[in-house]
Short mmCIF file of C-alpha atoms and ligand atoms in Angstrom, two decimals:
data_model
loop_
_atom_site.label_atom_id
_atom_site.label_comp_id
_atom_site.label_asym_id
_atom_site.label_seq_id
_atom_site.Cartn_x
_atom_site.Cartn_y
_atom_site.Cartn_z
CA MET A 1434 0.11 0.25 -0.02
CA THR A 1435 1.39 3.44 -0.96
CA VAL A 1436 0.96 6.47 1.50
CA LEU A 1437 0.20 9.35 -0.72
CA GLU A 1438 0.44 12.89 0.75
CA ALA A 1439 1.14 16.91 -0.67
CA VAL A 1440 2.84 19.04 1.74
CA LEU A 1441 3.62 22.51 2.06
CA GLY A 1442 7.46 23.48 1.70
CA ASP A 1443 10.62 23.31 0.20
CA ILE A 1444 11.30 20.39 -1.56
CA THR A 1445 15.19 20.38 -0.27
CA LYS A 1446 14.69 19.88 3.07
CA VAL A 1447 12.10 16.77 2.79
CA ALA A 1448 13.47 13.80 4.08
CA VAL A 1449 12.52 10.86 0.82
CA ASP A 1450 14.87 8.45 0.16
CA GLY A 1451 14.26 9.67 -3.74
CA ILE A 1452 13.62 13.58 -5.12
CA VAL A 1453 12.28 14.67 -7.75
CA ASN A 1454 14.05 17.59 -9.79
CA ALA A 1455 11.99 19.38 -12.54
CA ALA A 1456 14.84 19.62 -14.40
CA ASN A 1457 16.01 20.80 -18.65
CA SER A 1458 16.51 19.44 -20.97
CA GLY A 1459 20.26 20.05 -20.46
CA LEU A 1460 20.58 18.61 -17.35
CA LEU A 1461 22.63 21.80 -16.33
CA GLY A 1462 20.96 23.02 -13.42
CA GLY A 1463 18.59 26.32 -13.37
CA GLY A 1464 16.61 28.46 -12.15
CA GLY A 1465 13.46 27.47 -9.63
CA VAL A 1466 14.09 24.09 -7.84
CA ASP A 1467 16.70 22.88 -10.49
CA GLY A 1468 18.15 26.18 -8.43
CA ALA A 1469 17.56 25.20 -5.76
CA ILE A 1470 18.64 21.11 -5.70
CA HIS A 1471 21.83 21.97 -7.53
CA ARG A 1472 22.19 25.17 -4.32
CA ALA A 1473 21.85 23.06 -1.94
CA ALA A 1474 23.42 19.95 -3.03
CA GLY A 1475 26.27 21.66 -3.88
CA PRO A 1476 28.54 21.67 -6.89
CA GLY A 1477 29.41 17.48 -7.05
CA LEU A 1478 25.55 17.95 -8.31
CA LEU A 1479 26.36 19.83 -11.14
CA ALA A 1480 29.37 17.86 -12.43
CA GLU A 1481 27.87 14.31 -11.85
CA CYS A 1482 24.35 16.03 -13.94
CA ARG A 1483 27.86 17.60 -16.37
CA ASP A 1484 28.69 12.98 -17.17
CA ILE A 1485 24.84 11.77 -17.50
CA ALA A 1486 24.82 14.82 -19.61
CA ARG A 1487 27.75 14.17 -22.27
CA ARG A 1488 26.69 10.49 -21.92
CA LEU A 1489 23.15 10.67 -22.29
CA GLY A 1490 23.22 13.94 -24.90
CA GLY A 1491 20.72 15.28 -22.05
CA CYS A 1492 17.45 13.99 -21.55
CA PRO A 1493 14.01 14.39 -23.56
CA ALA A 1494 10.97 15.46 -22.28
CA GLY A 1495 9.09 12.88 -20.08
CA GLU A 1496 11.95 10.88 -19.28
CA ALA A 1497 14.23 11.16 -15.96
CA VAL A 1498 17.78 10.22 -15.20
CA VAL A 1499 19.38 9.31 -11.68
CA SER A 1500 22.31 11.08 -9.44
CA ALA A 1501 23.48 11.45 -6.05
CA GLY A 1502 22.21 13.10 -3.51
CA TYR A 1503 24.96 14.87 -2.17
CA ASN A 1504 24.62 17.35 0.29
CA LEU A 1505 20.27 17.04 0.00
CA PRO A 1506 19.00 14.96 3.15
CA CYS A 1507 18.50 12.52 0.00
CA LYS A 1508 19.48 9.52 -1.41
CA LYS A 1509 19.34 9.81 -4.28
CA VAL A 1510 17.43 12.19 -6.49
CA ILE A 1511 15.85 12.09 -9.73
CA HIS A 1512 15.08 14.26 -12.67
CA THR A 1513 13.54 14.61 -14.61
CA VAL A 1514 12.06 16.85 -18.07
CA GLY A 1515 8.22 18.17 -17.94
CA PRO A 1516 6.31 19.19 -20.90
CA VAL A 1517 6.34 23.58 -21.75
CA TRP A 1518 2.62 24.07 -22.13
CA ARG A 1519 1.68 24.83 -25.39
CA GLY A 1520 -2.36 24.48 -24.96
CA GLY A 1521 -2.24 21.68 -24.11
CA GLY A 1522 -3.08 19.89 -27.61
CA ALA A 1523 1.11 19.11 -28.72
CA GLY A 1524 0.74 15.97 -26.21
CA GLU A 1525 1.66 17.73 -22.35
CA PRO A 1526 -1.04 15.93 -20.73
CA GLU A 1527 1.17 12.51 -22.02
CA ARG A 1528 4.68 14.14 -21.45
CA LEU A 1529 4.10 15.48 -18.22
CA GLY A 1530 2.34 11.81 -16.59
CA SER A 1531 5.56 10.37 -18.35
CA CYS A 1532 7.85 11.85 -16.48
CA TYR A 1533 5.90 10.59 -13.28
CA ARG A 1534 5.71 7.48 -13.96
CA LYS A 1535 9.67 6.98 -15.61
CA SER A 1536 10.36 8.66 -12.44
CA LEU A 1537 8.76 5.91 -10.35
CA LEU A 1538 9.44 3.46 -12.27
CA LEU A 1539 13.25 5.27 -11.62
CA ALA A 1540 13.56 5.11 -7.85
CA ARG A 1541 12.18 1.59 -8.13
CA GLU A 1542 15.25 0.42 -9.60
CA GLU A 1543 17.47 2.30 -7.28
CA GLY A 1544 15.25 0.71 -4.90
CA LEU A 1545 13.92 3.74 -3.18
CA GLU A 1546 10.84 3.36 -0.49
CA THR A 1547 9.66 6.89 -0.83
CA VAL A 1548 9.60 10.22 -3.36
CA ALA A 1549 9.49 12.98 -3.10
CA PHE A 1550 7.55 15.69 -6.68
CA PRO A 1551 7.73 19.16 -7.25
CA ASN A 1552 5.14 20.82 -9.00
CA ILE A 1553 6.46 19.36 -12.39
CA SER A 1554 6.13 21.86 -14.81
CA THR A 1555 4.30 24.58 -13.50
CA GLY A 1556 6.55 27.07 -12.90
CA VAL A 1557 8.77 28.53 -15.72
CA TYR A 1558 6.59 26.71 -18.46
CA GLY A 1559 3.85 27.69 -17.29
CA TYR A 1560 1.58 24.14 -16.85
CA PRO A 1561 -2.25 25.42 -15.41
CA LYS A 1562 -1.73 23.95 -11.58
CA ASP A 1563 -5.23 22.85 -11.63
CA LEU A 1564 -4.63 20.49 -14.94
CA ALA A 1565 -0.58 20.16 -14.09
CA ALA A 1566 -1.86 18.37 -10.22
CA GLU A 1567 -4.79 16.31 -12.37
CA THR A 1568 -2.53 14.99 -14.22
CA ALA A 1569 0.71 14.22 -11.84
CA VAL A 1570 -2.22 12.75 -9.37
CA ARG A 1571 -3.43 10.19 -12.02
CA ALA A 1572 0.00 9.28 -12.79
CA VAL A 1573 1.08 8.93 -10.09
CA LYS A 1574 -1.96 6.00 -9.11
CA ALA A 1575 -1.50 4.31 -12.57
CA ALA A 1576 1.57 3.78 -11.81
CA LEU A 1577 1.72 1.84 -8.19
CA PRO A 1578 0.85 -1.83 -9.58
CA GLU A 1579 4.44 -1.26 -11.05
CA VAL A 1580 6.69 0.05 -8.26
CA PRO A 1581 4.66 -1.57 -5.49
CA GLU A 1582 8.28 -0.94 -3.17
CA ILE A 1583 7.64 2.08 -2.73
CA THR A 1584 5.75 3.22 0.07
CA ARG A 1585 5.02 6.47 0.46
CA VAL A 1586 5.20 9.40 -2.99
CA VAL A 1587 4.72 12.77 -1.52
CA PHE A 1588 4.21 15.90 -3.19
CA VAL A 1589 5.99 18.56 -2.39
CA CYS A 1590 4.35 22.41 -3.03
CA PHE A 1591 5.80 25.37 -3.08
CA ASP A 1592 2.63 27.54 -2.85
CA MET A 1593 -0.93 26.93 -1.20
CA GLU A 1594 -3.17 27.28 -4.49
CA ASN A 1595 -0.34 23.96 -5.80
CA TYR A 1596 -1.01 22.91 -2.29
CA ARG A 1597 -4.74 23.03 -1.65
CA LEU A 1598 -4.85 21.25 -5.95
CA TYR A 1599 -3.10 18.45 -4.03
CA GLN A 1600 -5.16 18.39 -0.68
CA ASN A 1601 -8.77 17.97 -2.80
CA LEU A 1602 -7.31 15.54 -5.00
CA LEU A 1603 -6.00 13.44 -3.08
CA GLU A 1604 -8.55 13.58 -0.53
CA ASN A 1605 -11.17 12.76 -2.97
CA ARG A 1606 -10.39 9.16 -3.20
N1 APR B 945 10.77 23.20 -3.31
C1 APR B 945 9.24 22.55 -3.93
N2 APR B 945 8.79 23.46 -5.45
C2 APR B 945 9.74 24.49 -5.74
C3 APR B 945 10.93 25.16 -5.34
C4 APR B 945 11.79 24.37 -3.85
N3 APR B 945 12.64 24.68 -2.91
N4 APR B 945 11.04 25.51 -6.14
C5 APR B 945 10.09 26.30 -6.65
N5 APR B 945 9.76 25.63 -6.71
C6 APR B 945 8.29 25.01 -7.55
C7 APR B 945 7.29 26.47 -8.55
O1 APR B 945 6.85 26.92 -7.26
C8 APR B 945 6.74 24.61 -9.81
O2 APR B 945 5.13 24.98 -9.06
O3 APR B 945 8.76 23.78 -8.37
C9 APR B 945 8.09 24.09 -9.61
C10 APR B 945 8.32 23.70 -11.20
O4 APR B 945 8.69 25.26 -11.70
P1 APR B 945 10.24 25.89 -12.06
O5 APR B 945 11.18 24.78 -10.79
O6 APR B 945 10.14 26.44 -12.32
O7 APR B 945 10.05 24.02 -12.82
P2 APR B 945 9.36 24.09 -13.95
O8 APR B 945 8.05 24.99 -14.46
O9 APR B 945 9.34 22.55 -14.62
O10 APR B 945 9.79 24.40 -15.31
C11 APR B 945 11.44 23.87 -15.42
O11 APR B 945 12.72 25.92 -15.39
O12 APR B 945 14.45 26.02 -12.91
C12 APR B 945 14.20 25.64 -15.03
O13 APR B 945 16.28 24.19 -15.12
C13 APR B 945 14.74 24.59 -15.00
O14 APR B 945 14.60 24.89 -17.21
C14 APR B 945 14.22 24.30 -16.32
C15 APR B 945 12.68 25.31 -16.03
#
């Protein structure tokens, strides 16, 4: 049984096995949660991400790669790249859902049991928060049968609007 919960706060301070980063395809850091995670992790994270980017040629939207957690309280960071919102008709929901599913599958491969997600694509990438929250919760619930080892999924909201959206979605099971 996997517990799903929403919290209001800073994902870099959440003590879980793995936190998910809303990265860009270049994997070399940025603003928003990507910037916060790199700042909290320290320079080792960028060095490893540079190596991953060199080996894999970056990370396409909807996919995920894993790194160590360095100075963060988590064991691993799963870097996923959300879709840029272009009105909803360019496959954004499918790609966003894939971020959540691929991140959970990767967490399972890494032996992680607890995972925290930010509200992927709802900042710089402009995805409407209500649509993103619906897609995120639906995609996580749909993926749970594939990841029975994962005992807890935390949606870490940085603003009250996202927090209320996730609380409502998780209460109406
Ligand atoms: N903890 C949790 N959530 C956070 C934090 C934090 N410390 N900082 C920001 N957020 C939230 C934002 O408020 C937003 O709700 O993360 C969500 C995702 O916003 P962005 O970080 O802007 O990510 P995204 O919209 O997916 O855009 C990704 O932004 O930072 C760059 O390199 C990144 O190019 C990529 C793009």
